[in-house]
Coordinates of C-alpha atoms and ligand atoms in Angstrom, one line a residue:
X1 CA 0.0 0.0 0.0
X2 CA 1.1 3.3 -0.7
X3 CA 0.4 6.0 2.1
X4 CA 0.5 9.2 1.2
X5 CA 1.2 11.9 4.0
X6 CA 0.9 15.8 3.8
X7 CA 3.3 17.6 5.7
X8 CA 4.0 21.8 6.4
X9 CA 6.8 23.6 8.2
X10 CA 5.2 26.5 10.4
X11 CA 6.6 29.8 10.5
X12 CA 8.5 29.2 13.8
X13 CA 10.5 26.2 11.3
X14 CA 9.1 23.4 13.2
X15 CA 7.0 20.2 11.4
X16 CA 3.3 21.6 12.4
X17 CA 2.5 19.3 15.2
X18 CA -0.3 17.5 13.9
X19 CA 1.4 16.4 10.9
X20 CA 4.0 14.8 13.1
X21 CA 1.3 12.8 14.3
X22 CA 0.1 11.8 10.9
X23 CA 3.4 10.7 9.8
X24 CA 4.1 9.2 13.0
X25 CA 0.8 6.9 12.3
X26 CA 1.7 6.3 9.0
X27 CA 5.1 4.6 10.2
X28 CA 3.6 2.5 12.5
X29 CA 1.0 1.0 10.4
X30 CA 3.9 0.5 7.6
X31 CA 4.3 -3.1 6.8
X32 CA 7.7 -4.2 4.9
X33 CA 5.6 -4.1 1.9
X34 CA 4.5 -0.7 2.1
X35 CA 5.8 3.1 0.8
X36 CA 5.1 6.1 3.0
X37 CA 5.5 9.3 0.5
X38 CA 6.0 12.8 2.1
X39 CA 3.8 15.6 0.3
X40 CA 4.6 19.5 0.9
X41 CA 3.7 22.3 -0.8
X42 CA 6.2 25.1 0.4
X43 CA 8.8 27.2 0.0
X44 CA 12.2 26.2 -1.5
X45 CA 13.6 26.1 2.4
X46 CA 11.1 23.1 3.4
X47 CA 13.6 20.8 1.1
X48 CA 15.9 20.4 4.4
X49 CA 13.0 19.6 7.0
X50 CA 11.8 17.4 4.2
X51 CA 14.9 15.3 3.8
X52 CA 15.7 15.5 7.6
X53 CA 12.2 13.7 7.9
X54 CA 12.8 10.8 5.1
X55 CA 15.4 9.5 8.1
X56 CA 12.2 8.3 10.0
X57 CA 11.1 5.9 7.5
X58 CA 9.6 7.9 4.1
X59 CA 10.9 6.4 0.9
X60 CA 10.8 9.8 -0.5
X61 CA 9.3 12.9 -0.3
X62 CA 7.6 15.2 -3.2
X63 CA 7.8 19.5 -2.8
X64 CA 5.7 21.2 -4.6
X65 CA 7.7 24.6 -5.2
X66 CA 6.5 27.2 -7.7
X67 CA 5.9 31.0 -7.8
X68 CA 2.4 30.3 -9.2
X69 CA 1.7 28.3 -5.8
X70 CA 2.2 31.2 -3.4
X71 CA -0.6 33.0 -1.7
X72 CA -2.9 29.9 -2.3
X73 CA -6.2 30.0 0.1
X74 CA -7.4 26.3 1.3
X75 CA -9.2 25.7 -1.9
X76 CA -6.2 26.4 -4.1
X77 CA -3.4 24.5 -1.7
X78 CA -6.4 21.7 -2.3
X79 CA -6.4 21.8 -6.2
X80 CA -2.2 21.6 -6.2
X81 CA -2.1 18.7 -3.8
X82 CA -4.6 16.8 -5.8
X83 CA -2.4 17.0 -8.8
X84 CA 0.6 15.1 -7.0
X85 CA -2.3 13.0 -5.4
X86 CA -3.4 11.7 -8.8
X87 CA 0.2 11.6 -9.8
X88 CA 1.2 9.3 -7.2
X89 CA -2.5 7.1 -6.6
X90 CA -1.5 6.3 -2.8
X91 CA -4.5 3.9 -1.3
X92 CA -4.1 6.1 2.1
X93 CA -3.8 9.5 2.4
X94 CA -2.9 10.8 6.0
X95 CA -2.8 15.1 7.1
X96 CA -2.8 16.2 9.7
X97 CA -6.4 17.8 11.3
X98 CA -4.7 21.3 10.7
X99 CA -1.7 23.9 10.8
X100 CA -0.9 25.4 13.5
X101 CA -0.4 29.1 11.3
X102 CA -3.1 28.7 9.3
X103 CA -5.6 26.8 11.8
X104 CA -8.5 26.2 9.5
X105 CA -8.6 22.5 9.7
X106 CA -9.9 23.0 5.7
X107 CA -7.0 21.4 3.5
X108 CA -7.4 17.6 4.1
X109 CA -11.5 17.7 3.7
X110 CA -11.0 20.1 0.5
X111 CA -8.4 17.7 -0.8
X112 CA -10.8 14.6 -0.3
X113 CA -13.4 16.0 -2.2
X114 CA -11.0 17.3 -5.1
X115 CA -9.2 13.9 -5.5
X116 CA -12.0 11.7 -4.7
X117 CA -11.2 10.0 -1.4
X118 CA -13.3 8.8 1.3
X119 CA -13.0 11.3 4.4
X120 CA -12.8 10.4 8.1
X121 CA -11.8 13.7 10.2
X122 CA -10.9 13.8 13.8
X123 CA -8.9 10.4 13.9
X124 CA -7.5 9.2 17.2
X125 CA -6.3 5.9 16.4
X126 CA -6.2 3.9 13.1
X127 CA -7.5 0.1 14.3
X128 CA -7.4 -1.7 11.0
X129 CA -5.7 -0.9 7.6
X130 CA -6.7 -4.4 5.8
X131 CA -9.0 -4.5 3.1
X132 CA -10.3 -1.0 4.8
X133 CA -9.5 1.7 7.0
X134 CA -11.1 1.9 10.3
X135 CA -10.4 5.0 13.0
X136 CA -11.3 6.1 16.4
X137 CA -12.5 9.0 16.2
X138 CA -13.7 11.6 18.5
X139 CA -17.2 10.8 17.1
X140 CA -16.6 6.9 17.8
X141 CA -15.6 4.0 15.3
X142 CA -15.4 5.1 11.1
X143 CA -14.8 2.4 8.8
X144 CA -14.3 3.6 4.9
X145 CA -12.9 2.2 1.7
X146 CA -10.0 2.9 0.4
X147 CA -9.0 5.2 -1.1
X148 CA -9.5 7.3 1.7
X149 CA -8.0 10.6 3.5
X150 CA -8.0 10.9 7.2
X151 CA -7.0 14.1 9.2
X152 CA -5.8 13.3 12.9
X153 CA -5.7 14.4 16.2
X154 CA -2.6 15.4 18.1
X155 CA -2.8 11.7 19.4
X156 CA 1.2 10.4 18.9
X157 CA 4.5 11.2 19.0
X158 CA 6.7 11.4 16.1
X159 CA 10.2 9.3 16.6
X160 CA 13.2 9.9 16.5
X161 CA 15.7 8.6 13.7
X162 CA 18.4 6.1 14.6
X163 CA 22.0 5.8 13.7
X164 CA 22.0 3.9 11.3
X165 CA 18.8 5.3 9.4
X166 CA 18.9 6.1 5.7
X167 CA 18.0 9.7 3.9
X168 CA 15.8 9.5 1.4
X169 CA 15.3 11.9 -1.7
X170 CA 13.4 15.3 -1.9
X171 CA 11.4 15.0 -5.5
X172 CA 10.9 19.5 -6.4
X173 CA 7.5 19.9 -9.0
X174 CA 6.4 22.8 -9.8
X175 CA 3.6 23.9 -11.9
X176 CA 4.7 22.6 -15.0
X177 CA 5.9 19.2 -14.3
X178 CA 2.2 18.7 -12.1
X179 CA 0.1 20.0 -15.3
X180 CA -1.5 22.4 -13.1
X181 CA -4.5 25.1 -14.3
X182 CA -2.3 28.2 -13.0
X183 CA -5.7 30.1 -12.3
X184 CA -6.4 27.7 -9.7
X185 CA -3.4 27.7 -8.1
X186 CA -1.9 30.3 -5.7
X187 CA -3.1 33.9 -5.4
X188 CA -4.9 33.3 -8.7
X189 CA -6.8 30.1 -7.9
X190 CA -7.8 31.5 -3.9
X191 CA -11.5 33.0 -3.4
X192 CA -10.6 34.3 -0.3
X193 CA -8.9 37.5 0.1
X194 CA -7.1 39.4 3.3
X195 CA -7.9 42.9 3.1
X196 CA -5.9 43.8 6.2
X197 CA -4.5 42.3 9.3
X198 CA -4.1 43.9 13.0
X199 CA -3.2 43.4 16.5
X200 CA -5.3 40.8 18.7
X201 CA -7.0 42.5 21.7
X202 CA -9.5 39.9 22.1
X203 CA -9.7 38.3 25.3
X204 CA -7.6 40.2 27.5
X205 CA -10.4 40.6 30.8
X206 CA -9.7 43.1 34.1
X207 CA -9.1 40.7 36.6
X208 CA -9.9 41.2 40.2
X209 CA -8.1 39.9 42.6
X210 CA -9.8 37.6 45.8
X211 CA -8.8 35.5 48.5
X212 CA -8.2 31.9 48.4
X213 CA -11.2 32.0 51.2
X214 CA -13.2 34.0 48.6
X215 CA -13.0 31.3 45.9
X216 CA -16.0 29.5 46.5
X217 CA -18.3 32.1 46.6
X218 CA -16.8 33.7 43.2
X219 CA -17.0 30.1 41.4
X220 CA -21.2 30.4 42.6
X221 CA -21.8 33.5 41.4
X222 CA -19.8 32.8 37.7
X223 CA -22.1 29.4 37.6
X224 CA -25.3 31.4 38.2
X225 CA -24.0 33.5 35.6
X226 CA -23.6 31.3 33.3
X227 CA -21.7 30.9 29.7
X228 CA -20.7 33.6 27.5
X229 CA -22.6 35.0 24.8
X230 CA -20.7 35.7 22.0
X231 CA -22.9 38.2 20.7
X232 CA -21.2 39.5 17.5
X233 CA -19.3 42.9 18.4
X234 CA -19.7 44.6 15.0
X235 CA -23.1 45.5 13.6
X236 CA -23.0 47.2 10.5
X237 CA -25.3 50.1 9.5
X238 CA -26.2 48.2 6.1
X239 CA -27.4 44.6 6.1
X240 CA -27.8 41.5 3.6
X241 CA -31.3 41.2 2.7
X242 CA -30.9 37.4 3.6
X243 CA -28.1 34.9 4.6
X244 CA -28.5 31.1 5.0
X245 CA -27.4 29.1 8.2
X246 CA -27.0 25.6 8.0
X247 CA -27.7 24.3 11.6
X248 CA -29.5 27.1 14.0
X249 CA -26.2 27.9 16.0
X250 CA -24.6 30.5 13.4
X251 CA -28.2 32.3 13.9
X252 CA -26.6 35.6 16.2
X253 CA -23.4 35.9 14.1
X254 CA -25.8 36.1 10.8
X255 CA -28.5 38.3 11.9
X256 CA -25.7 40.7 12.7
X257 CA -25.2 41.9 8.5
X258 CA -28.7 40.4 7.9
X259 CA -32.3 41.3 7.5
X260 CA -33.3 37.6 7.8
X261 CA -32.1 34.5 8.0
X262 CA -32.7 31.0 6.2
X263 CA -31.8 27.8 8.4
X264 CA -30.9 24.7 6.2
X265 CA -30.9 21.7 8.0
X266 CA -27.7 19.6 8.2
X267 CA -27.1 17.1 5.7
X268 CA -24.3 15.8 3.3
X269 CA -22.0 17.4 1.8
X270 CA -23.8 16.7 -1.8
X271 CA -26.9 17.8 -0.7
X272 CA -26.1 21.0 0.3
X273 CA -23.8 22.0 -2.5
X274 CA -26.9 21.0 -5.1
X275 CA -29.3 23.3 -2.9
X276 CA -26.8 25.9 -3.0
X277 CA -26.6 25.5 -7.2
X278 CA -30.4 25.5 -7.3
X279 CA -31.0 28.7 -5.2
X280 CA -27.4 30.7 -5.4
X281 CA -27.8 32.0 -1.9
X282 CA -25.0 35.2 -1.2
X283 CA -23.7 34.4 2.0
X284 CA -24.1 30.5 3.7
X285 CA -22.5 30.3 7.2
X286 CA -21.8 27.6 9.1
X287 CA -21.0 26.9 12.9
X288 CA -18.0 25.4 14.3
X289 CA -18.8 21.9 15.5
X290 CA -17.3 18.6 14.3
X291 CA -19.7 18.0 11.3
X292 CA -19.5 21.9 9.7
X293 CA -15.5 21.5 9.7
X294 CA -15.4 18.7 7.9
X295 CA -18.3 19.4 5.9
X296 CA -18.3 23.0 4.8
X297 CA -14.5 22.8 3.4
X298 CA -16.3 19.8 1.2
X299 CA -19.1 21.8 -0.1
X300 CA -16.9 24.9 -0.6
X301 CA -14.7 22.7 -2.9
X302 CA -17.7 21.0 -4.7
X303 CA -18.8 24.6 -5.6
X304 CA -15.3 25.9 -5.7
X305 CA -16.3 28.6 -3.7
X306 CA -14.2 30.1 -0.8
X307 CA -14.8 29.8 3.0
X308 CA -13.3 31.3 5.7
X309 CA -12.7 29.4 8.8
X310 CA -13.4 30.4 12.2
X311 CA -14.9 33.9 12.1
X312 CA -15.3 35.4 15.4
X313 CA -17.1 38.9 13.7
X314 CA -18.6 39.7 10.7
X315 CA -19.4 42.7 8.7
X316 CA -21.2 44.0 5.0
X317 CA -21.5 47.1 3.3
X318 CA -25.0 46.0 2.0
X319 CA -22.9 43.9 -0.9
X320 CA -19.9 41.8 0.4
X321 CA -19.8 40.4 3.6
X322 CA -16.4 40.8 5.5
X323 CA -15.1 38.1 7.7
X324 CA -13.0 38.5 11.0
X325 CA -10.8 35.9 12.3
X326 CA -7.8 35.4 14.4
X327 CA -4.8 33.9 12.4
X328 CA -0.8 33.2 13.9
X329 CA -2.1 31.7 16.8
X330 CA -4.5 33.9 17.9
X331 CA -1.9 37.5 17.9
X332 CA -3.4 38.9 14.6
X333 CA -7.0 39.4 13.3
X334 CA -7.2 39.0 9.6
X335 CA -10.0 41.2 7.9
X336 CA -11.1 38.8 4.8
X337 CA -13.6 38.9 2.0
X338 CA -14.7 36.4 -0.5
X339 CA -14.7 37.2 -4.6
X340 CA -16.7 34.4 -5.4
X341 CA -20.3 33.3 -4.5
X342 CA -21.7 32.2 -2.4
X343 CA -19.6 33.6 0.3
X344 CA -19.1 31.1 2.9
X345 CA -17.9 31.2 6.7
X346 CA -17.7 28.8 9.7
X347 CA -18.2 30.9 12.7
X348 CA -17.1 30.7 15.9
X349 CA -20.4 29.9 18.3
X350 CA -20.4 29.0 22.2
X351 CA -20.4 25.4 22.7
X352 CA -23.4 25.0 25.1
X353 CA -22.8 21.2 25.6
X354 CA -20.3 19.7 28.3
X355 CA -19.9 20.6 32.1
X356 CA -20.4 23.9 32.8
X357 CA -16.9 24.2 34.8
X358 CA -13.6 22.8 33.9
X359 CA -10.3 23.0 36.0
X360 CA -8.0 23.3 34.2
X361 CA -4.3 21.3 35.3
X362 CA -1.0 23.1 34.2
X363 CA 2.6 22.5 34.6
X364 CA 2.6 23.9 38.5
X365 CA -0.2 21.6 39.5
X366 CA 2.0 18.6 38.5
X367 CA 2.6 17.8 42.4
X368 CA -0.7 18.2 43.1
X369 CA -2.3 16.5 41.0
X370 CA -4.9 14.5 43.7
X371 CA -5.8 18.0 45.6
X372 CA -6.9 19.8 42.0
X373 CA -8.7 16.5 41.2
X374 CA -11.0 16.9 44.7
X375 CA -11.2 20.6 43.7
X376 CA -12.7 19.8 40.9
X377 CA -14.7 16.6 41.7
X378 CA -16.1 19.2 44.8
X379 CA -17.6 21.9 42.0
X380 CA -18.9 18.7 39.9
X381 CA -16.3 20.1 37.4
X382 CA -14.5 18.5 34.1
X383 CA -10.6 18.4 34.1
X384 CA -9.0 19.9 31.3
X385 CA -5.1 20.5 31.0
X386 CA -2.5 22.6 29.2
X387 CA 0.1 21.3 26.7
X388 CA 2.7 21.1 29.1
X389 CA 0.5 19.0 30.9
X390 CA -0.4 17.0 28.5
X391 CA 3.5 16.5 27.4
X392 CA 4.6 16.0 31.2
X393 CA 2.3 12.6 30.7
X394 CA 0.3 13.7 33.6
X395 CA -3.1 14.4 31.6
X396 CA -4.6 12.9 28.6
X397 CA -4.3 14.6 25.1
X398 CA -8.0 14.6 25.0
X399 CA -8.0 17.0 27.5
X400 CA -5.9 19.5 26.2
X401 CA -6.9 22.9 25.8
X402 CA -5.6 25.5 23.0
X403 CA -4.4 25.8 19.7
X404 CA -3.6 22.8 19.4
X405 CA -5.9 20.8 21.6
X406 CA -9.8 22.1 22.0
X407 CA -11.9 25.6 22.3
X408 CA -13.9 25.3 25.3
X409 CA -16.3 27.8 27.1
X410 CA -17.9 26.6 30.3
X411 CA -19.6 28.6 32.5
X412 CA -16.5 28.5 34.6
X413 CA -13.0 28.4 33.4
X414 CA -10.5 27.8 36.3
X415 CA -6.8 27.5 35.3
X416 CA -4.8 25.9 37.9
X417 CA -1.3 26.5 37.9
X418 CA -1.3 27.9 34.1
X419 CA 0.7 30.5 32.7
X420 CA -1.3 32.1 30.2
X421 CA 0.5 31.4 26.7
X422 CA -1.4 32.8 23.8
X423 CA -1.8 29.3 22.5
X424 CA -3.6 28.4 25.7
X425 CA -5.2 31.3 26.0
X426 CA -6.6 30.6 22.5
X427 CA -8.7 28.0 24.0
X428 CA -10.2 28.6 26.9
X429 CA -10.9 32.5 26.2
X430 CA -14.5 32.0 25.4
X431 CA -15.5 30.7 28.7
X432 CA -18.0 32.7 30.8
X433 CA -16.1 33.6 33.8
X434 CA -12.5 33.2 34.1
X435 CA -10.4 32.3 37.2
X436 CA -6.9 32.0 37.6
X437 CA -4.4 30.3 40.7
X438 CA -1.0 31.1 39.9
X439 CA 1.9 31.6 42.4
X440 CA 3.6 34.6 40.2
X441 CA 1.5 37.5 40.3
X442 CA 2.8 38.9 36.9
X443 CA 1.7 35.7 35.2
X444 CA -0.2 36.6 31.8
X445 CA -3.0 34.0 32.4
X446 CA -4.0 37.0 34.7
X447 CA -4.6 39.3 32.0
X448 CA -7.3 37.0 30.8
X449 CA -9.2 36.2 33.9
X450 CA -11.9 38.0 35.7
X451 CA -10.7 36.6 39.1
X452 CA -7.3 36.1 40.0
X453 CA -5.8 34.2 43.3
X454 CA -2.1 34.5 43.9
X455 CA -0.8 31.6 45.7
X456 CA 0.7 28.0 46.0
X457 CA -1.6 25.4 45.0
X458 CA -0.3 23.5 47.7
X459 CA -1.5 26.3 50.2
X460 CA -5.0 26.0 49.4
X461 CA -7.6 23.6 47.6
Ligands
FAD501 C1 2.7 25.8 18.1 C2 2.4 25.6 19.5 C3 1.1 25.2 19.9 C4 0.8 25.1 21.2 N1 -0.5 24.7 21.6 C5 -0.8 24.7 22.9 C6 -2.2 24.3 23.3 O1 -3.0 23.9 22.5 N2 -2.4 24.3 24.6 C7 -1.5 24.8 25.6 O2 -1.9 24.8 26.8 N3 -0.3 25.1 25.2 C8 0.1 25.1 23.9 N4 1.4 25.4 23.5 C9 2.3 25.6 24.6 C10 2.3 26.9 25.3 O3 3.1 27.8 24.5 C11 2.9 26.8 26.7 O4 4.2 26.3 26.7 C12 2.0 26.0 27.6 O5 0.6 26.4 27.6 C13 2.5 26.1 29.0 O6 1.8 25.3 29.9 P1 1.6 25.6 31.4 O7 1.1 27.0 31.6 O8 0.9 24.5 32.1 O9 3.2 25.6 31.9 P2 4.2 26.7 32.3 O10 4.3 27.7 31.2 O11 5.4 26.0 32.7 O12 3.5 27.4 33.5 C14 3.3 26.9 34.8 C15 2.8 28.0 35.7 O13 2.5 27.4 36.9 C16 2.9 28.3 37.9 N5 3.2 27.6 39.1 C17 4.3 26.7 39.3 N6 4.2 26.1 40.5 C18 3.1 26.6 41.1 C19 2.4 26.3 42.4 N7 3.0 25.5 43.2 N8 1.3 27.0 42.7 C20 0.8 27.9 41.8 N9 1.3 28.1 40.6 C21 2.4 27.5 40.2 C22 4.0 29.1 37.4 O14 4.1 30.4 38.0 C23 3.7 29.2 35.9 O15 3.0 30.4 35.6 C24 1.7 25.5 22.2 C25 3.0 25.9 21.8 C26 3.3 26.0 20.5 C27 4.7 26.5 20.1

């Protein structure tokens, strides 16, 4: 079998940590029989990270390198990949659920779609690769024919090469040697546009700060108030005489540029690109859960239309409709608008399922571990963790909280021995009411809470 796995260097120069995983899973299912492929399209510098990472185990690896690539959206990155994708017919196709710069978790559902693979989306183990290709995902047991493209979770380890480990050959295409359509690649080829980018203020909260003896009563009054609202902040002067939603949680975010809205129900990916055709609605958003990630990249790429992911504000002038989102982990807010029709958006809603408080375990409640757990199991509250947690071994990935693990916003947040890093901050920063226990009073994870309590862990609980 030939497995096929997508790869990107981030910014920072590091493999984007879920496509460690992903090529990570791909090793271990490799039988002697077997040919994992490495598939980038980057920059000319990737060619080192790319033969660095044929040690591991990759026969070879392909980079697709041309000046008509750069600037390419989702759909456009999509269109290019599929061409080395038909060029190379792997059974298996393995990314990664999504880059840690780009974070729109788009890429691997578009690419299904345009190279006609089966899909499964949020893998957490692959059980079986004979005949076909069954996961765990978060949404329990997928089985699909091949061929087939899954996009996984942060939920392995990538290895480390040995000695004796061979290097394998970095294979450059451009546009030429792939056969691509040049108006679909690149800046050309990408519907979505960014008209300007600024500084992230999002999230930062005043924090007052209580006594350990006070916490109690602060964690009652934040239940009784309950989740956030994420009412959209900007509501233009002009409005859209009429937006569709498909699902009724992007109903706020749409009646804010819209006269009225239109709620299609859930349904595949087919069936809502032909309604789309038949009716050539302006604007379509989406909400943010499990099924509209997976399925709005797919519909977007069966109507070759662009979609921004993860809006958290939207805007019109009575014509376009302009989309906010964070991008670079969360520091920037890109200002985007869409040249083709319909215009389509995921948007960021508040998850109203799950316990309404989590406590969340950081690096300085490693030692102690049992007292947070009692905290918590006290309030009836879920555990959730930070990276460093999560690397430390001492929580499960599932709980992870971030950029690279899950948004979460419970009535309660509290983060229990947390510093506050952006890509932490990232995920938790849509929770109703905030709390944070840190022993450094200059910690950042202050200047995102509502309550703050400076002290040792092991002091109080
Ligand atoms: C690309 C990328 C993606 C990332 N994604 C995520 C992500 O999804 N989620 C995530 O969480 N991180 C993520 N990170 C990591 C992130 O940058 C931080 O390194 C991480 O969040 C730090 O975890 P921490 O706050 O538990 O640990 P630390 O930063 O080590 O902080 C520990 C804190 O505990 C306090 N403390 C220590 N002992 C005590 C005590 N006894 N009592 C009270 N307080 C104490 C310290 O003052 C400190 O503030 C990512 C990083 C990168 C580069």
């Amino acid at each position: 079998m030939k497995i096929l796995v997508c790869v990107k260097q981030s910014v920072s120069g590091e493999l984007n940590p879920f496509d460690a995983c992903a090529y990570e899973a791909a090793l271990r299912i490799k039988t002697a029989e077997d040919e994992v492929i490495l598939l980038s399209m980057a920059p000319k510098k990737s060619e080192e990270m790319l033969l660095s990472l044929t040690r591991l185990g990759a026969a070879k690896a392909y980079l697709l390198n041309d000046k008509a690539f750069a600037g390419a959206d989702t759909l456009a990155t999509a269109y290019t990949l599929s061409l080395a994708v038909n060029m190379i017919k792997p059974e298996l196709i393995i990314c990664g659920r999504q880059t840690i710069d780009g974070d729109t978790a788009q890429t691997g559902p578009s690419l299904s779609v345009v190279a006609g693979y089966n899909l499964i989306t949020g893998v957490m183990g692959i059980t079986d690769v004979n005949g076909k290709i069954v996961c765990n995902t978060r949404s329990g047991e997928v089985t699909k024919e091949y061929p087939a493209l899954i996009t996984v979770e942060r939920f392995c380890t990538l290895r480390f090469p040995s000695i004796r480990s061979k290097i394998g050959e970095v294979i450059t295409l451009g546009a030429k040697e792939l056969g691509a359509d040049v108006s679909r690649c690149g800046m050309n080829g990408s519907p979505t546009k960014v008209l300007k980018t600024f500084e992230n203020q999002e999230g930062r909260r005043k924090c007052t700060f209580i006594t350990p003896e006070q916490l109690d009563d602060a964690i009652i009054a934040a239940k009784e108030k309950g989740r956030a609202r994420l009412a959209p902040k900007e509501q233009s002067d002009k409005k859209l005489s009429e937006v569709w939603i498909v699902g009724e949680k992007p109903r706020d975010m749409a009646l804010s540029v819209a006269e009225r809205v239109r709620v299609i129900e859930p349904d595949t990916p087919k069936k809502i690109a032909e309604l789309i055709k038949a009716e050539a609605p302006e604007v379509v958003l989406w909400a943010s859960d499990a099924y509209s990630k997976a399925t709005a990249p797919q519909v977007a790429s069966i109507l070759r239309t662009g979609l921004c992911a993860d809006c958290t504000a939207l805007e019109t002038d009575g014509e376009s409709l302009f989309m906010y989102r964070p991008a670079f982990s969360g520091n920037i807010i890109a200002k985007i608008a869409c040249v083709t029709r319909p215009q389509m958006a995921t948007v960021r809603t508040v998850d109203t399922e799950g316990n309404d408080m989590i406590v969340a375990v950081g690096m300085g409640a490693v030692n102690s571990l049992d007292k947070v757990k009692g905290f918590a199991e006290k309030h009836g509250a879920e555990l959730g963790a930070s990276r460093a947690a999560v690397d430390a071994e001492i929580m499960p990935y599932e709980k992870q909280i971030g950029l690279t693990g899950k948004s979460v916003s419970p009535a309660v947040y509290v983060a229990v021995g947390i510093s506050g890093a952006v890509h932490h901050v990232e995920g938790m920063k849509r929770s109703g009411t905030i709390i944070a226990i840190n022993k450094d009073k200059d910690a950042p994870v202050f200047d995102y809470a509502d309550y703050g309590i400076v002290a040792d862990i092991n002091d109080i609980l």
